[in-house]
Amino acid sequence: MFTRRDWLRSTAAAGAVLSINPGMLGALRRQELIARAVPSSGEKLPVIGLGSSATFRRVAGTGDVSALRDVLKTFADNGARVFDTAPGYGASEEVAGRIAAELGISDRIFWATKVNVARRGGSADPGAARAQIERSFGHFGVDVIDLVQVHNLGDPPTQVGILRELKAEGRIRYLGITSTRKRQYEALAKAMADYPLDFIGVDYAANNTSAADEIFPIAMDRGIGVLVYVPFGRNLFARASGLEPPEWAADFGADTWARFFLKFAAAHPAVTCVTPATSKAEHMLDNVGAAMGRLPDEDEQARMLEVVNALPQAPRRRG
């Protein structure tokens, strides 16, 4: 699959991103990032964070994680806070926690993780769920985890109950449920109505806007924060290969495709934070740039969708 790394290598944008000098980095760090309030508390979080699936997950599973150290340092140095991970993302939790401790930034990170399904019969095993969450505490080296979500809807009756207990005890600050599968949206909507959620995590991108119609209105109505996953869609960089973002997008700082796609995802008023995964520090810096300046207004978002819809279809991979 054609990735952003491939795209950066094949376009003039690569030079712009890779040649940023220390003085420019300092200027970026002095900028205040756009932030959104968590609906249930009013706490403000920068609209761009970091995910740890995909490339981050793959690198975390190797022996050399120096690239991830650079990513997390760039993440923290430039004001980002939300780090989204899960026990199901291989070594991502453990590696990120260790690097954060080495860098001395553990207390600057908004740790967002998940509890996966461990079945005992037809339901999640409560003991296994509690043990998994305890391992997350150990990986992060913190007394309080900011957010734990039920991964891909899991078993809400069992797992949300556990999370509510932990929240009442002050061990976690927020709880939620995630799904990145459109076929689960009906079940996700029901869970949003049935449980006192602080957050949901859901897929949303300029070529995948179903959540805006089916999920976001419920989140706004019920005061639930939204973490956006898969903001680059499944193939947006492949479709944009060899092309440049429209010149008018530079008016709101979307002069690279990464910032174009991320600013679109962050612009919806239901969205609290967008969490693209990366294992490259230069990509992290590019991503954080989407939280600077301003976000596109409704008319600009409509134009952005027109641009994306007009992009050529990515070639199909041969079997």
PDB file of C-alpha atoms in Angstrom:
ATOM      1  CA  MET A   1       0.000   0.000   0.000  1.00  0.00           C
ATOM      2  CA  PHE A   2       1.243   3.486  -0.849  1.00  0.00           C
ATOM      3  CA  THR A   3       1.929   5.291   2.436  1.00  0.00           C
ATOM      4  CA  ARG A   4       2.623   8.848   3.480  1.00  0.00           C
ATOM      5  CA  ARG A   5       6.288   7.914   3.722  1.00  0.00           C
ATOM      6  CA  ASP A   6       6.208   6.973   0.044  1.00  0.00           C
ATOM      7  CA  TRP A   7       4.371  10.174  -0.801  1.00  0.00           C
ATOM      8  CA  LEU A   8       6.827  12.376   1.099  1.00  0.00           C
ATOM      9  CA  ARG A   9       9.704  10.752  -0.711  1.00  0.00           C
ATOM     10  CA  SER A  10       8.110  11.329  -4.087  1.00  0.00           C
ATOM     11  CA  THR A  11       7.089  14.984  -3.777  1.00  0.00           C
ATOM     12  CA  ALA A  12       8.644  18.359  -3.093  1.00  0.00           C
ATOM     13  CA  ALA A  13       6.846  18.384   0.259  1.00  0.00           C
ATOM     14  CA  ALA A  14       9.461  16.003   1.584  1.00  0.00           C
ATOM     15  CA  GLY A  15      12.108  18.690   1.528  1.00  0.00           C
ATOM     16  CA  ALA A  16       9.863  21.149   3.300  1.00  0.00           C
ATOM     17  CA  VAL A  17       9.149  18.721   6.110  1.00  0.00           C
ATOM     18  CA  LEU A  18      12.508  17.025   6.478  1.00  0.00           C
ATOM     19  CA  SER A  19      14.640  20.162   6.346  1.00  0.00           C
ATOM     20  CA  ILE A  20      13.034  21.998   9.264  1.00  0.00           C
ATOM     21  CA  ASN A  21      15.844  23.592  11.243  1.00  0.00           C
ATOM     22  CA  PRO A  22      16.045  24.064  15.033  1.00  0.00           C
ATOM     23  CA  GLY A  23      15.017  27.709  14.821  1.00  0.00           C
ATOM     24  CA  MET A  24      11.854  26.804  12.980  1.00  0.00           C
ATOM     25  CA  LEU A  25      11.153  24.061  15.489  1.00  0.00           C
ATOM     26  CA  GLY A  26      11.421  26.610  18.269  1.00  0.00           C
ATOM     27  CA  ALA A  27       8.914  28.846  16.518  1.00  0.00           C
ATOM     28  CA  LEU A  28       6.512  25.942  16.223  1.00  0.00           C
ATOM     29  CA  ARG A  29       6.866  25.117  19.903  1.00  0.00           C
ATOM     30  CA  ARG A  30       5.918  28.650  20.884  1.00  0.00           C
ATOM     31  CA  GLN A  31       2.598  28.394  19.090  1.00  0.00           C
ATOM     32  CA  GLU A  32      -0.449  27.532  21.153  1.00  0.00           C
ATOM     33  CA  LEU A  33      -2.252  24.511  19.799  1.00  0.00           C
ATOM     34  CA  ILE A  34      -5.952  24.585  19.036  1.00  0.00           C
ATOM     35  CA  ALA A  35      -7.726  22.814  21.894  1.00  0.00           C
ATOM     36  CA  ARG A  36     -11.199  21.421  22.522  1.00  0.00           C
ATOM     37  CA  ALA A  37     -12.958  20.870  25.821  1.00  0.00           C
ATOM     38  CA  VAL A  38     -13.857  17.408  27.072  1.00  0.00           C
ATOM     39  CA  PRO A  39     -17.657  17.731  27.307  1.00  0.00           C
ATOM     40  CA  SER A  40     -18.006  15.956  30.663  1.00  0.00           C
ATOM     41  CA  SER A  41     -15.387  18.050  32.461  1.00  0.00           C
ATOM     42  CA  GLY A  42     -14.393  21.125  30.467  1.00  0.00           C
ATOM     43  CA  GLU A  43     -10.735  20.022  30.441  1.00  0.00           C
ATOM     44  CA  LYS A  44      -9.091  21.226  27.224  1.00  0.00           C
ATOM     45  CA  LEU A  45      -6.998  18.949  25.041  1.00  0.00           C
ATOM     46  CA  PRO A  46      -5.029  19.791  21.883  1.00  0.00           C
ATOM     47  CA  VAL A  47      -6.974  18.635  18.820  1.00  0.00           C
ATOM     48  CA  ILE A  48      -4.064  16.582  17.476  1.00  0.00           C
ATOM     49  CA  GLY A  49      -2.599  13.677  19.395  1.00  0.00           C
ATOM     50  CA  LEU A  50      -0.784  10.446  18.600  1.00  0.00           C
ATOM     51  CA  GLY A  51      -2.078   6.954  17.967  1.00  0.00           C
ATOM     52  CA  SER A  52      -0.050   3.785  18.337  1.00  0.00           C
ATOM     53  CA  SER A  53      -1.565   1.297  15.941  1.00  0.00           C
ATOM     54  CA  ALA A  54      -0.181   0.783  12.420  1.00  0.00           C
ATOM     55  CA  THR A  55       3.442   1.928  11.988  1.00  0.00           C
ATOM     56  CA  PHE A  56       4.007   2.796  15.673  1.00  0.00           C
ATOM     57  CA  ARG A  57       2.874  -0.691  16.597  1.00  0.00           C
ATOM     58  CA  ARG A  58       5.135  -2.342  14.054  1.00  0.00           C
ATOM     59  CA  VAL A  59       8.239  -0.455  15.172  1.00  0.00           C
ATOM     60  CA  ALA A  60       7.428  -1.093  18.839  1.00  0.00           C
ATOM     61  CA  GLY A  61       7.692  -4.785  18.093  1.00  0.00           C
ATOM     62  CA  THR A  62      11.276  -4.490  16.847  1.00  0.00           C
ATOM     63  CA  GLY A  63      14.473  -4.265  18.853  1.00  0.00           C
ATOM     64  CA  ASP A  64      15.259  -0.680  17.800  1.00  0.00           C
ATOM     65  CA  VAL A  65      12.698   1.824  19.069  1.00  0.00           C
ATOM     66  CA  SER A  66      14.870   4.938  18.785  1.00  0.00           C
ATOM     67  CA  ALA A  67      12.530   6.288  16.119  1.00  0.00           C
ATOM     68  CA  LEU A  68       9.620   6.089  18.568  1.00  0.00           C
ATOM     69  CA  ARG A  69      11.676   7.966  21.156  1.00  0.00           C
ATOM     70  CA  ASP A  70      12.043  10.780  18.594  1.00  0.00           C
ATOM     71  CA  VAL A  71       8.320  10.650  17.857  1.00  0.00           C
ATOM     72  CA  LEU A  72       7.319  10.943  21.512  1.00  0.00           C
ATOM     73  CA  LYS A  73       9.850  13.696  22.147  1.00  0.00           C
ATOM     74  CA  THR A  74       8.521  15.663  19.160  1.00  0.00           C
ATOM     75  CA  PHE A  75       4.970  14.977  20.362  1.00  0.00           C
ATOM     76  CA  ALA A  76       5.626  16.355  23.867  1.00  0.00           C
ATOM     77  CA  ASP A  77       7.998  19.161  22.881  1.00  0.00           C
ATOM     78  CA  ASN A  78       5.374  20.636  20.570  1.00  0.00           C
ATOM     79  CA  GLY A  79       2.495  20.599  23.036  1.00  0.00           C
ATOM     80  CA  ALA A  80       0.543  17.493  22.007  1.00  0.00           C
ATOM     81  CA  ARG A  81      -0.868  15.469  24.895  1.00  0.00           C
ATOM     82  CA  VAL A  82      -3.256  12.664  23.932  1.00  0.00           C
ATOM     83  CA  PHE A  83      -1.529   9.322  23.342  1.00  0.00           C
ATOM     84  CA  ASP A  84      -3.966   6.606  22.299  1.00  0.00           C
ATOM     85  CA  THR A  85      -2.953   2.975  22.660  1.00  0.00           C
ATOM     86  CA  ALA A  86      -4.314  -0.446  23.582  1.00  0.00           C
ATOM     87  CA  PRO A  87      -3.107  -3.784  24.931  1.00  0.00           C
ATOM     88  CA  GLY A  88      -4.032  -5.171  21.520  1.00  0.00           C
ATOM     89  CA  TYR A  89      -1.425  -2.963  19.821  1.00  0.00           C
ATOM     90  CA  GLY A  90       1.458  -5.316  20.489  1.00  0.00           C
ATOM     91  CA  ALA A  91       4.246  -3.722  22.527  1.00  0.00           C
ATOM     92  CA  SER A  92       2.959  -0.152  22.029  1.00  0.00           C
ATOM     93  CA  GLU A  93       1.833   0.377  25.634  1.00  0.00           C
ATOM     94  CA  GLU A  94       4.976  -1.011  27.184  1.00  0.00           C
ATOM     95  CA  VAL A  95       7.398   0.734  24.813  1.00  0.00           C
ATOM     96  CA  ALA A  96       5.637   4.115  25.007  1.00  0.00           C
ATOM     97  CA  GLY A  97       5.517   3.950  28.804  1.00  0.00           C
ATOM     98  CA  ARG A  98       9.219   3.122  29.040  1.00  0.00           C
ATOM     99  CA  ILE A  99      10.245   5.876  26.600  1.00  0.00           C
ATOM    100  CA  ALA A 100       8.036   8.451  28.340  1.00  0.00           C
ATOM    101  CA  ALA A 101       9.663   7.607  31.677  1.00  0.00           C
ATOM    102  CA  GLU A 102      13.144   7.915  30.161  1.00  0.00           C
ATOM    103  CA  LEU A 103      12.233  11.297  28.668  1.00  0.00           C
ATOM    104  CA  GLY A 104      10.588  12.473  31.895  1.00  0.00           C
ATOM    105  CA  ILE A 105       7.298  13.254  30.161  1.00  0.00           C
ATOM    106  CA  SER A 106       4.960  10.646  31.666  1.00  0.00           C
ATOM    107  CA  ASP A 107       3.029  13.271  33.630  1.00  0.00           C
ATOM    108  CA  ARG A 108       2.602  15.468  30.535  1.00  0.00           C
ATOM    109  CA  ILE A 109       0.805  12.777  28.566  1.00  0.00           C
ATOM    110  CA  PHE A 110      -2.939  12.179  28.510  1.00  0.00           C
ATOM    111  CA  TRP A 111      -2.823   8.375  28.573  1.00  0.00           C
ATOM    112  CA  ALA A 112      -5.714   6.813  26.674  1.00  0.00           C
ATOM    113  CA  THR A 113      -5.841   3.043  26.490  1.00  0.00           C
ATOM    114  CA  LYS A 114      -8.418   0.295  26.148  1.00  0.00           C
ATOM    115  CA  VAL A 115      -9.606  -2.960  27.643  1.00  0.00           C
ATOM    116  CA  ASN A 116      -9.896  -5.830  25.185  1.00  0.00           C
ATOM    117  CA  VAL A 117     -12.191  -8.814  25.172  1.00  0.00           C
ATOM    118  CA  ALA A 118     -11.101 -11.903  27.080  1.00  0.00           C
ATOM    119  CA  ARG A 119     -14.054 -14.261  26.883  1.00  0.00           C
ATOM    120  CA  ARG A 120     -15.286 -16.655  29.518  1.00  0.00           C
ATOM    121  CA  GLY A 121     -18.249 -18.295  27.900  1.00  0.00           C
ATOM    122  CA  GLY A 122     -20.257 -15.597  26.116  1.00  0.00           C
ATOM    123  CA  SER A 123     -19.106 -12.678  28.266  1.00  0.00           C
ATOM    124  CA  ALA A 124     -15.861 -10.900  29.030  1.00  0.00           C
ATOM    125  CA  ASP A 125     -13.900 -12.381  31.901  1.00  0.00           C
ATOM    126  CA  PRO A 126     -13.960  -9.737  34.687  1.00  0.00           C
ATOM    127  CA  GLY A 127     -10.765 -11.043  36.250  1.00  0.00           C
ATOM    128  CA  ALA A 128      -8.913 -10.944  32.945  1.00  0.00           C
ATOM    129  CA  ALA A 129     -10.190  -7.425  32.260  1.00  0.00           C
ATOM    130  CA  ARG A 130      -9.020  -6.144  35.637  1.00  0.00           C
ATOM    131  CA  ALA A 131      -5.627  -7.799  35.222  1.00  0.00           C
ATOM    132  CA  GLN A 132      -5.212  -6.267  31.785  1.00  0.00           C
ATOM    133  CA  ILE A 133      -5.964  -2.786  33.117  1.00  0.00           C
ATOM    134  CA  GLU A 134      -3.485  -3.284  35.953  1.00  0.00           C
ATOM    135  CA  ARG A 135      -0.812  -4.132  33.394  1.00  0.00           C
ATOM    136  CA  SER A 136      -1.568  -0.825  31.650  1.00  0.00           C
ATOM    137  CA  PHE A 137      -0.957   1.006  34.945  1.00  0.00           C
ATOM    138  CA  GLY A 138       2.377  -0.758  35.192  1.00  0.00           C
ATOM    139  CA  HIS A 139       3.369   0.070  31.632  1.00  0.00           C
ATOM    140  CA  PHE A 140       2.581   3.761  32.028  1.00  0.00           C
ATOM    141  CA  GLY A 141       4.031   4.062  35.525  1.00  0.00           C
ATOM    142  CA  VAL A 142       1.159   6.271  36.712  1.00  0.00           C
ATOM    143  CA  ASP A 143      -1.310   6.101  39.580  1.00  0.00           C
ATOM    144  CA  VAL A 144      -4.182   7.415  37.466  1.00  0.00           C
ATOM    145  CA  ILE A 145      -4.906   6.620  33.813  1.00  0.00           C
ATOM    146  CA  ASP A 146      -6.704   9.418  32.025  1.00  0.00           C
ATOM    147  CA  LEU A 147      -8.964   7.320  29.800  1.00  0.00           C
ATOM    148  CA  VAL A 148      -9.778   3.633  29.424  1.00  0.00           C
ATOM    149  CA  GLN A 149     -12.209   2.562  26.719  1.00  0.00           C
ATOM    150  CA  VAL A 150     -13.905  -0.717  25.875  1.00  0.00           C
ATOM    151  CA  HIS A 151     -12.152  -1.766  22.663  1.00  0.00           C
ATOM    152  CA  ASN A 152     -14.402  -2.318  19.624  1.00  0.00           C
ATOM    153  CA  LEU A 153     -17.530  -2.526  21.805  1.00  0.00           C
ATOM    154  CA  GLY A 154     -16.225  -5.619  23.623  1.00  0.00           C
ATOM    155  CA  ASP A 155     -18.669  -6.533  26.379  1.00  0.00           C
ATOM    156  CA  PRO A 156     -20.037  -3.232  27.753  1.00  0.00           C
ATOM    157  CA  PRO A 157     -22.188  -4.687  30.565  1.00  0.00           C
ATOM    158  CA  THR A 158     -19.112  -6.288  32.106  1.00  0.00           C
ATOM    159  CA  GLN A 159     -16.321  -3.920  31.111  1.00  0.00           C
ATOM    160  CA  VAL A 160     -18.101  -0.583  31.523  1.00  0.00           C
ATOM    161  CA  GLY A 161     -19.108  -1.755  34.980  1.00  0.00           C
ATOM    162  CA  ILE A 162     -15.465  -2.325  35.871  1.00  0.00           C
ATOM    163  CA  LEU A 163     -14.463   1.057  34.425  1.00  0.00           C
ATOM    164  CA  ARG A 164     -17.178   2.811  36.414  1.00  0.00           C
ATOM    165  CA  GLU A 165     -15.799   1.252  39.605  1.00  0.00           C
ATOM    166  CA  LEU A 166     -12.275   2.400  38.741  1.00  0.00           C
ATOM    167  CA  LYS A 167     -13.522   5.891  37.972  1.00  0.00           C
ATOM    168  CA  ALA A 168     -15.401   6.058  41.287  1.00  0.00           C
ATOM    169  CA  GLU A 169     -12.177   5.016  43.021  1.00  0.00           C
ATOM    170  CA  GLY A 170     -10.280   7.814  41.266  1.00  0.00           C
ATOM    171  CA  ARG A 171      -7.996   5.419  39.410  1.00  0.00           C
ATOM    172  CA  ILE A 172      -9.198   6.463  35.965  1.00  0.00           C
ATOM    173  CA  ARG A 173     -10.511   9.872  35.007  1.00  0.00           C
ATOM    174  CA  TYR A 174     -12.647   9.073  31.971  1.00  0.00           C
ATOM    175  CA  LEU A 175     -14.248   6.000  30.424  1.00  0.00           C
ATOM    176  CA  GLY A 176     -15.487   5.218  26.958  1.00  0.00           C
ATOM    177  CA  ILE A 177     -16.145   2.762  24.133  1.00  0.00           C
ATOM    178  CA  THR A 178     -14.570   2.492  20.678  1.00  0.00           C
ATOM    179  CA  SER A 179     -15.437   1.110  17.262  1.00  0.00           C
ATOM    180  CA  THR A 180     -13.878   1.628  13.846  1.00  0.00           C
ATOM    181  CA  ARG A 181     -16.374  -0.566  12.040  1.00  0.00           C
ATOM    182  CA  LYS A 182     -19.380   0.994  10.348  1.00  0.00           C
ATOM    183  CA  ARG A 183     -21.336  -2.211  10.794  1.00  0.00           C
ATOM    184  CA  GLN A 184     -21.066  -1.631  14.558  1.00  0.00           C
ATOM    185  CA  TYR A 185     -22.389   1.927  14.498  1.00  0.00           C
ATOM    186  CA  GLU A 186     -25.882   0.853  15.507  1.00  0.00           C
ATOM    187  CA  ALA A 187     -24.493  -0.976  18.517  1.00  0.00           C
ATOM    188  CA  LEU A 188     -22.197   1.966  19.305  1.00  0.00           C
ATOM    189  CA  ALA A 189     -25.157   4.347  19.219  1.00  0.00           C
ATOM    190  CA  LYS A 190     -27.038   2.077  21.627  1.00  0.00           C
ATOM    191  CA  ALA A 191     -24.063   1.967  23.992  1.00  0.00           C
ATOM    192  CA  MET A 192     -23.872   5.759  23.905  1.00  0.00           C
ATOM    193  CA  ALA A 193     -27.506   5.865  25.033  1.00  0.00           C
ATOM    194  CA  ASP A 194     -27.183   3.108  27.630  1.00  0.00           C
ATOM    195  CA  TYR A 195     -23.963   4.034  29.465  1.00  0.00           C
ATOM    196  CA  PRO A 196     -22.515   7.183  31.077  1.00  0.00           C
ATOM    197  CA  LEU A 197     -19.605   7.599  28.663  1.00  0.00           C
ATOM    198  CA  ASP A 198     -17.066  10.401  28.678  1.00  0.00           C
ATOM    199  CA  PHE A 199     -15.583   9.439  25.302  1.00  0.00           C
ATOM    200  CA  ILE A 200     -16.027   7.350  22.230  1.00  0.00           C
ATOM    201  CA  GLY A 201     -13.343   6.494  19.683  1.00  0.00           C
ATOM    202  CA  VAL A 202     -14.479   6.158  16.075  1.00  0.00           C
ATOM    203  CA  ASP A 203     -13.158   6.228  12.515  1.00  0.00           C
ATOM    204  CA  TYR A 204     -13.619   9.466  10.553  1.00  0.00           C
ATOM    205  CA  ALA A 205     -11.850  10.913   7.530  1.00  0.00           C
ATOM    206  CA  ALA A 206     -12.465  13.060   4.470  1.00  0.00           C
ATOM    207  CA  ASN A 207     -13.332   9.908   2.517  1.00  0.00           C
ATOM    208  CA  ASN A 208     -15.144   8.236   5.403  1.00  0.00           C
ATOM    209  CA  THR A 209     -17.699  10.627   6.869  1.00  0.00           C
ATOM    210  CA  SER A 210     -20.448   8.234   8.004  1.00  0.00           C
ATOM    211  CA  ALA A 211     -19.728   8.942  11.664  1.00  0.00           C
ATOM    212  CA  ALA A 212     -20.657  12.594  11.124  1.00  0.00           C
ATOM    213  CA  ASP A 213     -24.187  11.525  10.205  1.00  0.00           C
ATOM    214  CA  GLU A 214     -24.708   8.530  12.476  1.00  0.00           C
ATOM    215  CA  ILE A 215     -22.553   9.032  15.577  1.00  0.00           C
ATOM    216  CA  PHE A 216     -21.444  12.639  16.047  1.00  0.00           C
ATOM    217  CA  PRO A 217     -24.956  14.070  16.588  1.00  0.00           C
ATOM    218  CA  ILE A 218     -25.495  11.601  19.441  1.00  0.00           C
ATOM    219  CA  ALA A 219     -22.142  12.493  20.965  1.00  0.00           C
ATOM    220  CA  MET A 220     -22.957  16.199  20.872  1.00  0.00           C
ATOM    221  CA  ASP A 221     -26.445  15.643  22.271  1.00  0.00           C
ATOM    222  CA  ARG A 222     -25.207  13.476  25.150  1.00  0.00           C
ATOM    223  CA  GLY A 223     -22.013  15.425  25.901  1.00  0.00           C
ATOM    224  CA  ILE A 224     -19.587  12.669  24.909  1.00  0.00           C
ATOM    225  CA  GLY A 225     -16.078  13.475  23.713  1.00  0.00           C
ATOM    226  CA  VAL A 226     -14.819  12.003  20.444  1.00  0.00           C
ATOM    227  CA  LEU A 227     -11.390  10.630  19.604  1.00  0.00           C
ATOM    228  CA  VAL A 228     -10.975  10.246  15.847  1.00  0.00           C
ATOM    229  CA  TYR A 229      -9.187   7.176  14.515  1.00  0.00           C
ATOM    230  CA  VAL A 230      -8.003   6.438  10.944  1.00  0.00           C
ATOM    231  CA  PRO A 231      -8.094  10.152   9.937  1.00  0.00           C
ATOM    232  CA  PHE A 232      -6.097   9.459   6.761  1.00  0.00           C
ATOM    233  CA  GLY A 233      -8.743   7.024   5.587  1.00  0.00           C
ATOM    234  CA  ARG A 234      -7.585   3.756   4.111  1.00  0.00           C
ATOM    235  CA  ASN A 235      -5.959   5.178   0.983  1.00  0.00           C
ATOM    236  CA  LEU A 236      -5.940   8.989   0.974  1.00  0.00           C
ATOM    237  CA  PHE A 237      -2.179   9.362   0.566  1.00  0.00           C
ATOM    238  CA  ALA A 238      -2.188   6.883  -2.279  1.00  0.00           C
ATOM    239  CA  ARG A 239      -4.916   8.843  -4.037  1.00  0.00           C
ATOM    240  CA  ALA A 240      -3.065  12.143  -3.529  1.00  0.00           C
ATOM    241  CA  SER A 241       0.225  10.768  -4.854  1.00  0.00           C
ATOM    242  CA  GLY A 242       1.936  13.217  -7.207  1.00  0.00           C
ATOM    243  CA  LEU A 243      -0.544  16.006  -6.441  1.00  0.00           C
ATOM    244  CA  GLU A 244      -0.408  19.108  -4.264  1.00  0.00           C
ATOM    245  CA  PRO A 245      -3.113  20.392  -1.898  1.00  0.00           C
ATOM    246  CA  PRO A 246      -5.120  23.283  -3.361  1.00  0.00           C
ATOM    247  CA  GLU A 247      -3.504  26.683  -2.869  1.00  0.00           C
ATOM    248  CA  TRP A 248      -6.538  28.077  -1.057  1.00  0.00           C
ATOM    249  CA  ALA A 249      -6.049  25.502   1.743  1.00  0.00           C
ATOM    250  CA  ALA A 250      -2.889  27.367   2.773  1.00  0.00           C
ATOM    251  CA  ASP A 251      -5.220  30.069   4.138  1.00  0.00           C
ATOM    252  CA  PHE A 252      -5.822  27.820   7.142  1.00  0.00           C
ATOM    253  CA  GLY A 253      -2.430  26.110   7.177  1.00  0.00           C
ATOM    254  CA  ALA A 254      -3.306  22.972   5.206  1.00  0.00           C
ATOM    255  CA  ASP A 255      -0.364  23.191   2.823  1.00  0.00           C
ATOM    256  CA  THR A 256       0.582  19.515   3.173  1.00  0.00           C
ATOM    257  CA  TRP A 257      -1.782  16.614   2.610  1.00  0.00           C
ATOM    258  CA  ALA A 258      -1.346  15.439   6.200  1.00  0.00           C
ATOM    259  CA  ARG A 259      -2.514  18.777   7.590  1.00  0.00           C
ATOM    260  CA  PHE A 260      -5.258  18.942   4.943  1.00  0.00           C
ATOM    261  CA  PHE A 261      -6.698  15.589   6.039  1.00  0.00           C
ATOM    262  CA  LEU A 262      -6.178  16.210   9.765  1.00  0.00           C
ATOM    263  CA  LYS A 263      -7.648  19.694   9.766  1.00  0.00           C
ATOM    264  CA  PHE A 264     -10.721  18.327   8.025  1.00  0.00           C
ATOM    265  CA  ALA A 265     -11.139  15.628  10.670  1.00  0.00           C
ATOM    266  CA  ALA A 266     -10.560  18.039  13.563  1.00  0.00           C
ATOM    267  CA  ALA A 267     -12.917  20.696  12.201  1.00  0.00           C
ATOM    268  CA  HIS A 268     -16.134  18.881  13.087  1.00  0.00           C
ATOM    269  CA  PRO A 269     -17.420  20.417  16.343  1.00  0.00           C
ATOM    270  CA  ALA A 270     -18.074  16.989  17.881  1.00  0.00           C
ATOM    271  CA  VAL A 271     -14.398  16.037  17.663  1.00  0.00           C
ATOM    272  CA  THR A 272     -12.232  16.408  20.764  1.00  0.00           C
ATOM    273  CA  CYS A 273      -8.953  15.042  19.417  1.00  0.00           C
ATOM    274  CA  VAL A 274      -7.629  13.329  16.283  1.00  0.00           C
ATOM    275  CA  THR A 275      -5.033  10.617  16.922  1.00  0.00           C
ATOM    276  CA  PRO A 276      -3.055   9.666  13.786  1.00  0.00           C
ATOM    277  CA  ALA A 277      -0.429   6.982  14.277  1.00  0.00           C
ATOM    278  CA  THR A 278       3.130   7.471  13.088  1.00  0.00           C
ATOM    279  CA  SER A 279       6.616   6.122  13.703  1.00  0.00           C
ATOM    280  CA  LYS A 280       8.400   9.108  12.140  1.00  0.00           C
ATOM    281  CA  ALA A 281       9.296  12.298  14.023  1.00  0.00           C
ATOM    282  CA  GLU A 282       8.953  14.415  10.868  1.00  0.00           C
ATOM    283  CA  HIS A 283       5.442  13.068  10.388  1.00  0.00           C
ATOM    284  CA  MET A 284       4.632  13.841  14.016  1.00  0.00           C
ATOM    285  CA  LEU A 285       5.767  17.423  13.506  1.00  0.00           C
ATOM    286  CA  ASP A 286       3.714  17.699  10.322  1.00  0.00           C
ATOM    287  CA  ASN A 287       0.688  16.322  12.163  1.00  0.00           C
ATOM    288  CA  VAL A 288       1.000  18.743  15.081  1.00  0.00           C
ATOM    289  CA  GLY A 289       0.965  21.543  12.538  1.00  0.00           C
ATOM    290  CA  ALA A 290      -2.689  20.714  11.919  1.00  0.00           C
ATOM    291  CA  ALA A 291      -3.434  22.016  15.433  1.00  0.00           C
ATOM    292  CA  MET A 292      -1.925  25.411  14.632  1.00  0.00           C
ATOM    293  CA  GLY A 293      -3.509  28.439  13.037  1.00  0.00           C
ATOM    294  CA  ARG A 294      -7.179  27.788  12.492  1.00  0.00           C
ATOM    295  CA  LEU A 295      -9.488  25.022  11.367  1.00  0.00           C
ATOM    296  CA  PRO A 296     -11.539  25.233   8.158  1.00  0.00           C
ATOM    297  CA  ASP A 297     -15.058  26.603   8.380  1.00  0.00           C
ATOM    298  CA  GLU A 298     -18.095  24.778   6.991  1.00  0.00           C
ATOM    299  CA  ASP A 299     -17.741  26.211   3.493  1.00  0.00           C
ATOM    300  CA  GLU A 300     -14.058  25.288   3.407  1.00  0.00           C
ATOM    301  CA  GLN A 301     -14.825  21.797   4.667  1.00  0.00           C
ATOM    302  CA  ALA A 302     -17.296  21.380   1.809  1.00  0.00           C
ATOM    303  CA  ARG A 303     -14.600  22.455  -0.654  1.00  0.00           C
ATOM    304  CA  MET A 304     -12.191  19.997   0.949  1.00  0.00           C
ATOM    305  CA  LEU A 305     -14.643  17.180   0.387  1.00  0.00           C
ATOM    306  CA  GLU A 306     -14.929  18.200  -3.262  1.00  0.00           C
ATOM    307  CA  VAL A 307     -11.143  18.013  -3.572  1.00  0.00           C
ATOM    308  CA  VAL A 308     -11.003  14.571  -1.969  1.00  0.00           C
ATOM    309  CA  ASN A 309     -13.883  13.249  -4.038  1.00  0.00           C
ATOM    310  CA  ALA A 310     -12.080  14.407  -7.184  1.00  0.00           C
ATOM    311  CA  LEU A 311      -8.819  12.643  -6.308  1.00  0.00           C
ATOM    312  CA  PRO A 312      -8.050   9.702  -8.603  1.00  0.00           C
ATOM    313  CA  GLN A 313      -8.825   6.284  -7.245  1.00  0.00           C
ATOM    314  CA  ALA A 314      -5.818   4.410  -5.930  1.00  0.00           C
ATOM    315  CA  PRO A 315      -4.748   1.494  -8.104  1.00  0.00           C
ATOM    316  CA  ARG A 316      -5.870  -1.857  -6.818  1.00  0.00           C
ATOM    317  CA  ARG A 317      -3.217  -4.143  -5.432  1.00  0.00           C
ATOM    318  CA  ARG A 318      -2.650  -7.260  -7.455  1.00  0.00           C
ATOM    319  CA  GLY A 319      -3.076 -10.585  -5.761  1.00  0.00           C
TER     320      GLY A 319
END
